[in-house]
CSV table of C-alpha atoms and ligand atoms in Angstrom, one decimal:
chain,number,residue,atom,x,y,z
A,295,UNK,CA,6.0,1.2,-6.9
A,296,UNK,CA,6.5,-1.0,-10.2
A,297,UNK,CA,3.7,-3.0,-10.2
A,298,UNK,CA,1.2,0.2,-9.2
A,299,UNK,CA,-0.7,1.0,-12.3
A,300,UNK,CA,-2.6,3.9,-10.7
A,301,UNK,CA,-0.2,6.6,-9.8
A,302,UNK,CA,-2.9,9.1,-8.2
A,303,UNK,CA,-6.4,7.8,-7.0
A,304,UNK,CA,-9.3,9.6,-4.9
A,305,UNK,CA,-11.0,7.2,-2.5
A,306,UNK,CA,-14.7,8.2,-1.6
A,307,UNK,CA,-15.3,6.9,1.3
A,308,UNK,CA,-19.4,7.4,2.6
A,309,UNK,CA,-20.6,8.0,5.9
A,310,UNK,CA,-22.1,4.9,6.4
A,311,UNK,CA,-18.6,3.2,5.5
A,312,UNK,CA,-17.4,4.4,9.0
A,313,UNK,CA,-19.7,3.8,11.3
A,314,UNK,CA,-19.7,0.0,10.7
A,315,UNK,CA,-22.2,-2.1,12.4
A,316,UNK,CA,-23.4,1.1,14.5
A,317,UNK,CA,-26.8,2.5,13.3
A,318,UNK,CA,-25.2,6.3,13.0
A,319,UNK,CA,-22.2,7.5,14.1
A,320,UNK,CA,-18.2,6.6,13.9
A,321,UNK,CA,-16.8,3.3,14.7
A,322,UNK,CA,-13.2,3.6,16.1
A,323,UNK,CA,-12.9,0.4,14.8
A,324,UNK,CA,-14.1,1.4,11.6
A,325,UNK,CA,-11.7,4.2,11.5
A,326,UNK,CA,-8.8,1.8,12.2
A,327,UNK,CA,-9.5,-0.8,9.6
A,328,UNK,CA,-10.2,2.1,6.8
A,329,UNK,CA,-7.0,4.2,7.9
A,330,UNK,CA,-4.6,1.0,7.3
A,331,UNK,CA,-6.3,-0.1,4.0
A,332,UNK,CA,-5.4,3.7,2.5
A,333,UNK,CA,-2.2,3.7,4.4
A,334,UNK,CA,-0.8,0.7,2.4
A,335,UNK,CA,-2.3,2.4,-0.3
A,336,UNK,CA,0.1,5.3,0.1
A,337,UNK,CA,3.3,3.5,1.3
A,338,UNK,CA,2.8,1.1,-2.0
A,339,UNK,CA,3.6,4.9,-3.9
A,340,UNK,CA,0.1,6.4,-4.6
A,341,UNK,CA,-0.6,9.8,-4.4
A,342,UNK,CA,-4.0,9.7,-2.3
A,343,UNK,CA,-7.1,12.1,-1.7
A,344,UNK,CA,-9.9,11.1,0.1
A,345,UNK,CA,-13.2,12.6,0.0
A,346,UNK,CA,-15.4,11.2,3.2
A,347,UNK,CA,-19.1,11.7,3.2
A,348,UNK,CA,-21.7,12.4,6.4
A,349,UNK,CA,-24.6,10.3,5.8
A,350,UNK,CA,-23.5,8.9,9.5
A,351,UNK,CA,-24.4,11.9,11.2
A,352,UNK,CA,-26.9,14.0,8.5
A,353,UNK,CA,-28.1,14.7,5.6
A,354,UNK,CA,-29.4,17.4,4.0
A,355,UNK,CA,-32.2,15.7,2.4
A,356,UNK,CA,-33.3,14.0,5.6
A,357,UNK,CA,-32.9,17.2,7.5
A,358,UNK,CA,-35.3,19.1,5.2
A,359,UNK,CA,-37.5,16.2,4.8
A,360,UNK,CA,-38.1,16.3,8.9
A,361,UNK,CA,-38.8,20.1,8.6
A,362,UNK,CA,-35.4,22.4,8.6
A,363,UNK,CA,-34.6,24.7,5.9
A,364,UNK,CA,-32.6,22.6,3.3
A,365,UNK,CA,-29.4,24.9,2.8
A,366,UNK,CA,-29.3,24.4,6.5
A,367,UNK,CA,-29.1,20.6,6.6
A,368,UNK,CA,-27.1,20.8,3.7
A,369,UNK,CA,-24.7,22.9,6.0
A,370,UNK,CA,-25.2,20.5,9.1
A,371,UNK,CA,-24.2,18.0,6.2
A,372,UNK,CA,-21.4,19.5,4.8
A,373,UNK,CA,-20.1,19.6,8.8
A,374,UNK,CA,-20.8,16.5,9.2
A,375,UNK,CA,-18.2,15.5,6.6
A,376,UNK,CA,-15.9,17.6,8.5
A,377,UNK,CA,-16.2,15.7,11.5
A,378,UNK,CA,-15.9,12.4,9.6
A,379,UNK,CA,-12.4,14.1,8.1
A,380,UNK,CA,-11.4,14.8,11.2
A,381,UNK,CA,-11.5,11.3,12.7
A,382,UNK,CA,-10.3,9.9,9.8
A,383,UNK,CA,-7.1,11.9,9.9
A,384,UNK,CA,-7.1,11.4,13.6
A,385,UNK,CA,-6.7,7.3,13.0
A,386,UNK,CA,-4.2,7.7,10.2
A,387,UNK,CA,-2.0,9.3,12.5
A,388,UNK,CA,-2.7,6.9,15.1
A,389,UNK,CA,-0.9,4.5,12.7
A,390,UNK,CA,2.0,6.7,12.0
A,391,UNK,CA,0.7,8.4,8.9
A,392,UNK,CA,0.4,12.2,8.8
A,393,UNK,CA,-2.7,13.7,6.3
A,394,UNK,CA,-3.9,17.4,5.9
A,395,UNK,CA,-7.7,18.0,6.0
A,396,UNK,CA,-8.7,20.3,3.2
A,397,UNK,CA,-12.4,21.5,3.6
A,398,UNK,CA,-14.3,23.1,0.8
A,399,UNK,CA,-16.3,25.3,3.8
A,400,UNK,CA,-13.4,27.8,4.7
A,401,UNK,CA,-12.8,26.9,8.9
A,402,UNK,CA,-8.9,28.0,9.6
A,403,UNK,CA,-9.1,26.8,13.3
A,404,UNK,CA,-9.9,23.2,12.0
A,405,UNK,CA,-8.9,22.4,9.5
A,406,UNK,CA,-6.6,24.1,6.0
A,407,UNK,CA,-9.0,25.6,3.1
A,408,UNK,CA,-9.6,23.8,0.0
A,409,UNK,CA,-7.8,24.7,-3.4
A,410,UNK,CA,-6.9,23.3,-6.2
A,411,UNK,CA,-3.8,24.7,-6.9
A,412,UNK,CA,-2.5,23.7,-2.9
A,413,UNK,CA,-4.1,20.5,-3.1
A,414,UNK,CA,-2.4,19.4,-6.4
A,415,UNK,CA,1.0,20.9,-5.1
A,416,UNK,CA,0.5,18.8,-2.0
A,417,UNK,CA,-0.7,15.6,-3.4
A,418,UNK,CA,2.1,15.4,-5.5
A,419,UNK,CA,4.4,15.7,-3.1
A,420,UNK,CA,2.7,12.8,-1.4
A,421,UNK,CA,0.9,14.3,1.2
A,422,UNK,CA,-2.4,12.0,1.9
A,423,UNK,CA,-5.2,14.8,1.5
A,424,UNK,CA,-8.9,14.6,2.9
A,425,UNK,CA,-11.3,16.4,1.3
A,426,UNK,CA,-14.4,17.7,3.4
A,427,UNK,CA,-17.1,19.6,2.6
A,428,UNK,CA,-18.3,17.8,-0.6
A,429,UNK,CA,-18.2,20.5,-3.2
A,430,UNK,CA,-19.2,23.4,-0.5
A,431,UNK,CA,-22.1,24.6,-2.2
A,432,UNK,CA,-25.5,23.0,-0.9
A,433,UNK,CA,-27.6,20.4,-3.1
A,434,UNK,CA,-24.9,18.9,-4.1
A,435,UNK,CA,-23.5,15.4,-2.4
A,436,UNK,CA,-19.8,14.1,-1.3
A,437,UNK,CA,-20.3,11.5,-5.2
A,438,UNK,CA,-20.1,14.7,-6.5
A,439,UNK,CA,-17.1,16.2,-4.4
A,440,UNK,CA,-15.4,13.2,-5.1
A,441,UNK,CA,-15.8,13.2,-8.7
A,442,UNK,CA,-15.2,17.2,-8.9
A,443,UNK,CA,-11.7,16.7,-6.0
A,444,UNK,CA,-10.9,13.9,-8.5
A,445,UNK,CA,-11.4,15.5,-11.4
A,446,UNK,CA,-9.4,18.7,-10.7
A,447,UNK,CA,-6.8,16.4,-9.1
A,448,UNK,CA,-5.9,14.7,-12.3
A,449,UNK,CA,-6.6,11.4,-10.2
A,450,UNK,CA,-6.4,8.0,-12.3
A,451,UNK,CA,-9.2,6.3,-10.4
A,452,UNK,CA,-12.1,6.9,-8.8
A,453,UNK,CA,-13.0,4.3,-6.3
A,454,UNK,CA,-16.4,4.7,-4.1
A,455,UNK,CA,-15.5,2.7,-1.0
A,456,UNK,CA,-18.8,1.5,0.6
A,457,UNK,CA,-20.4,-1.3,2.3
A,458,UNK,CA,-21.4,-3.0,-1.0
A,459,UNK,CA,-19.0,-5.2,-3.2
A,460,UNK,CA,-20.4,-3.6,-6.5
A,461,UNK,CA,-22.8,-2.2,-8.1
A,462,UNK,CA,-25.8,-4.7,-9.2
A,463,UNK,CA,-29.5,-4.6,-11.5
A,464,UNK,CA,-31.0,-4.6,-8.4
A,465,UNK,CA,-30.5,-4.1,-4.1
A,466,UNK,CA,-28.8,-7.6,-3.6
A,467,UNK,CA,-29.7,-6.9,0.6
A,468,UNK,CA,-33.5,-7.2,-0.9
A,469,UNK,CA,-33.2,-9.6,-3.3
A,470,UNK,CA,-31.1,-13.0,-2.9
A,471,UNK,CA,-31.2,-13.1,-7.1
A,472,UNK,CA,-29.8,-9.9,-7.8
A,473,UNK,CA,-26.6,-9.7,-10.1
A,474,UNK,CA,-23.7,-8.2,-9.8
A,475,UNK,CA,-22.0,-6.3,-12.8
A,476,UNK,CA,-18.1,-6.4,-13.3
A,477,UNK,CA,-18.3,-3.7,-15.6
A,478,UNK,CA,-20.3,-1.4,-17.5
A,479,UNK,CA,-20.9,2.2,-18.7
A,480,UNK,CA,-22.3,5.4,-17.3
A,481,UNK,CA,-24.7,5.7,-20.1
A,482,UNK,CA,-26.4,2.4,-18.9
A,483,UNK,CA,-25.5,3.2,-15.1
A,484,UNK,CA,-27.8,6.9,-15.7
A,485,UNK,CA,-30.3,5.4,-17.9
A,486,UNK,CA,-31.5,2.7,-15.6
A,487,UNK,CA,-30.7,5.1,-12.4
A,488,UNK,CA,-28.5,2.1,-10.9
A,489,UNK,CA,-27.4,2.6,-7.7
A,490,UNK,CA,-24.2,3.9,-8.1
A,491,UNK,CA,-23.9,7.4,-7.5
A,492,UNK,CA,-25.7,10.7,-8.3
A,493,UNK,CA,-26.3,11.6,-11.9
A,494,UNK,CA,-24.1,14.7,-11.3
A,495,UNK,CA,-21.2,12.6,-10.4
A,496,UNK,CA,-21.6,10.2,-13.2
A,497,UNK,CA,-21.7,13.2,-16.0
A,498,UNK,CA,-18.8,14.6,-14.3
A,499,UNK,CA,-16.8,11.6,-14.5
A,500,UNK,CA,-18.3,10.3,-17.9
A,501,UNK,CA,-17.6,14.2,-19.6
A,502,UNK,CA,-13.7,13.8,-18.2
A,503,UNK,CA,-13.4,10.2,-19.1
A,504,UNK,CA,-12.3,9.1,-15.3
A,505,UNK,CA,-13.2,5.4,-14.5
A,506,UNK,CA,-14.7,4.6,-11.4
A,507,UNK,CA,-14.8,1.3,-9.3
A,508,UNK,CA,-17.0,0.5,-6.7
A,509,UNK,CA,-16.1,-1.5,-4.0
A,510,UNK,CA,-16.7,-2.9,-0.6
A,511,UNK,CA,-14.3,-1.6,2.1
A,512,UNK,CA,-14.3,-4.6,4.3
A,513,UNK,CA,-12.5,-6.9,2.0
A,514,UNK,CA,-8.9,-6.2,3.2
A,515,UNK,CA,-6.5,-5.1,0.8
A,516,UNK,CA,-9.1,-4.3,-2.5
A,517,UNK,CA,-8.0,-0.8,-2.4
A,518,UNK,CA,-4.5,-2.1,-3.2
A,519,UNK,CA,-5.6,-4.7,-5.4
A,520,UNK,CA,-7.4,-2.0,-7.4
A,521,UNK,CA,-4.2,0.4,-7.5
A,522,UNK,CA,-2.4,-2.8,-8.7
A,523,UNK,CA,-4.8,-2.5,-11.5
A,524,UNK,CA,-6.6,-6.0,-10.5
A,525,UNK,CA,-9.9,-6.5,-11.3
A,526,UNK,CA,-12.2,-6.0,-7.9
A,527,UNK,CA,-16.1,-5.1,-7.4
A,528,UNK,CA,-17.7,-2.8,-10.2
A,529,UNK,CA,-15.8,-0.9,-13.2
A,530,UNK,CA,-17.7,2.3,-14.7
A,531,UNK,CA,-16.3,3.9,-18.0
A,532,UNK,CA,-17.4,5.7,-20.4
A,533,UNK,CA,-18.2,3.9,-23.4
A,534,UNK,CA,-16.2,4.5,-26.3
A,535,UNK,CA,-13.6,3.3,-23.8
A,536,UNK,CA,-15.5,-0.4,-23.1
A,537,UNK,CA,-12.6,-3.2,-24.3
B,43,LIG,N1,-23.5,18.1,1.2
B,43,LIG,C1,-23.7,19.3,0.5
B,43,LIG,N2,-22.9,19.6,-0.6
B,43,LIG,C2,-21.9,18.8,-1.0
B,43,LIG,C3,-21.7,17.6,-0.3
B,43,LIG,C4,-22.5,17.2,0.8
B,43,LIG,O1,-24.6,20.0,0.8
B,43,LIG,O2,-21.2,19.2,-2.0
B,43,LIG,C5,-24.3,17.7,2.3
B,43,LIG,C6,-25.6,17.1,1.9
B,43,LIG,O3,-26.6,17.5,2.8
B,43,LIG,C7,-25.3,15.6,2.1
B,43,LIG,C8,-24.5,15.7,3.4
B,43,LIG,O4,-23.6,16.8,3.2
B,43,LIG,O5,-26.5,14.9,2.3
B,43,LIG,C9,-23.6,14.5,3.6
B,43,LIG,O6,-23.0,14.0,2.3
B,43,LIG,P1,-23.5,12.7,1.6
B,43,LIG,O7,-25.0,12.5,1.8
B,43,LIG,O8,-23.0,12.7,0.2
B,43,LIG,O9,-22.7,11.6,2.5
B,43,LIG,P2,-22.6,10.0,2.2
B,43,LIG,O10,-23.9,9.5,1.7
B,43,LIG,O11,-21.5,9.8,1.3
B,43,LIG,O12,-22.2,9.5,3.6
């Protein structure tokens, strides 16, 4: 616990994260990998909320695009995120970790119903928490959710777990020159519409001065390293707060 510098952080962790080399889906494997990275996480002393995404199985957006009402795919999204939750909590107790699954979409035989006041009572007392359901309203996305559980969680750190090692001027899978930033600010980060999360998220996080790191979740032990308050993938602040 001494050398943690980040007592309470919320992991976002996207769809796309879990289903590894799969084209949709969850990877078991994936599930594995990702519940030991958070478990060390917590046995190293943090308090730990995870908010998992669904772009694995659907999205809203996509859902509507192809023709379905959008509040409906944002539903069929929203339970997507469920399911994600589900395995996730599934594989942390495979390892010997208990979680609770706290959805933002009231659903008493699955899973416990998000609130604040529960979920701060719980994460204190070290309970690792999943968050599902993004925010529960439609439109929004699981950036969002994790900025708004993370947010109302008092968390220290926001890191967005993904399949990228940062956040960079341009998509580095495109492009062999693009760069990769170690750190910059959410004014810059809106302005150019870098790819780094949803403008919602970023005004959230920017308005409540939480930093955020982006990260890529297959480089064993960065979640750790980042608690440790080491300096790993992409740092967003606001930017008064720039040293
Ligand atoms: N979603 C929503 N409200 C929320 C969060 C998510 O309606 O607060 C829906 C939306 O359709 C979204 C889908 O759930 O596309 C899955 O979430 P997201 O796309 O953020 O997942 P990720 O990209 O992180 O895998």
């Amino acid at each position: 616990m001494a050398d943690i510098e980040y007592k309470r952080i919320l992991v976002k962790l996207s769809g796309e994260a879990l289903m590894g080399e799969q084209a949709s889906g969850i990877d078991p494997q994936m599930i594995a990998k990702t519940a030991a990275e958070l478990i060390a996480l917590a046995r190293a002393g943090v308090e730990l909320g995870v908010v998992v995404g669904g772009g694995n199985l659907f999205r809203g957006a996509g859902l509507a695009a192809a023709g379905l009402d959008r509040v409906t795919g944002d539903h069929m999204g929203m339970l997507a995120t469920v399911m994600n939750a589900l395995a996730l909590k599934d594989g942390l107790l495979r390892e010997g970790e208990a979680a609770t699954v706290m959805s933002g979409l009231a659903m008493p035989q699955v899973c416990e119903s998000y609130t604040q006041r529960d979920a701060r009572r719980r994460i204190a007392a070290g309970e690792i928490l999943i968050f599902a359901a993004g925010t529960g309203s439609p439109y929004f996305t699981t950036d969002t959710g994790a900025s708004l559980r993370a947010i109302e969680m008092r968390a220290d750190l926001l890191i967005k777990a993904t399949k990228v090692d940062g956040i960079y001027d341009k998509d580095p899978v495109k492009h062999s020159d693009a760069l990769r930033y170690s750190h910059l600010d959410y004014d810059l980060a809106i302005d150019q519409r870098l790819a780094v999360m949803d403008v919602a998220a970023m005004i959230l996080c920017n308005d409540n001065s939480l930093d955020l790191v982006v990260c890529d979740i297959n480089q064993p032990g960065a979640l750790l390293d980042l608690a440790k308050g080491k300096t790993v993938g992409t740092r967003v602040t606001r930017k008064e707060a720039q040293k």
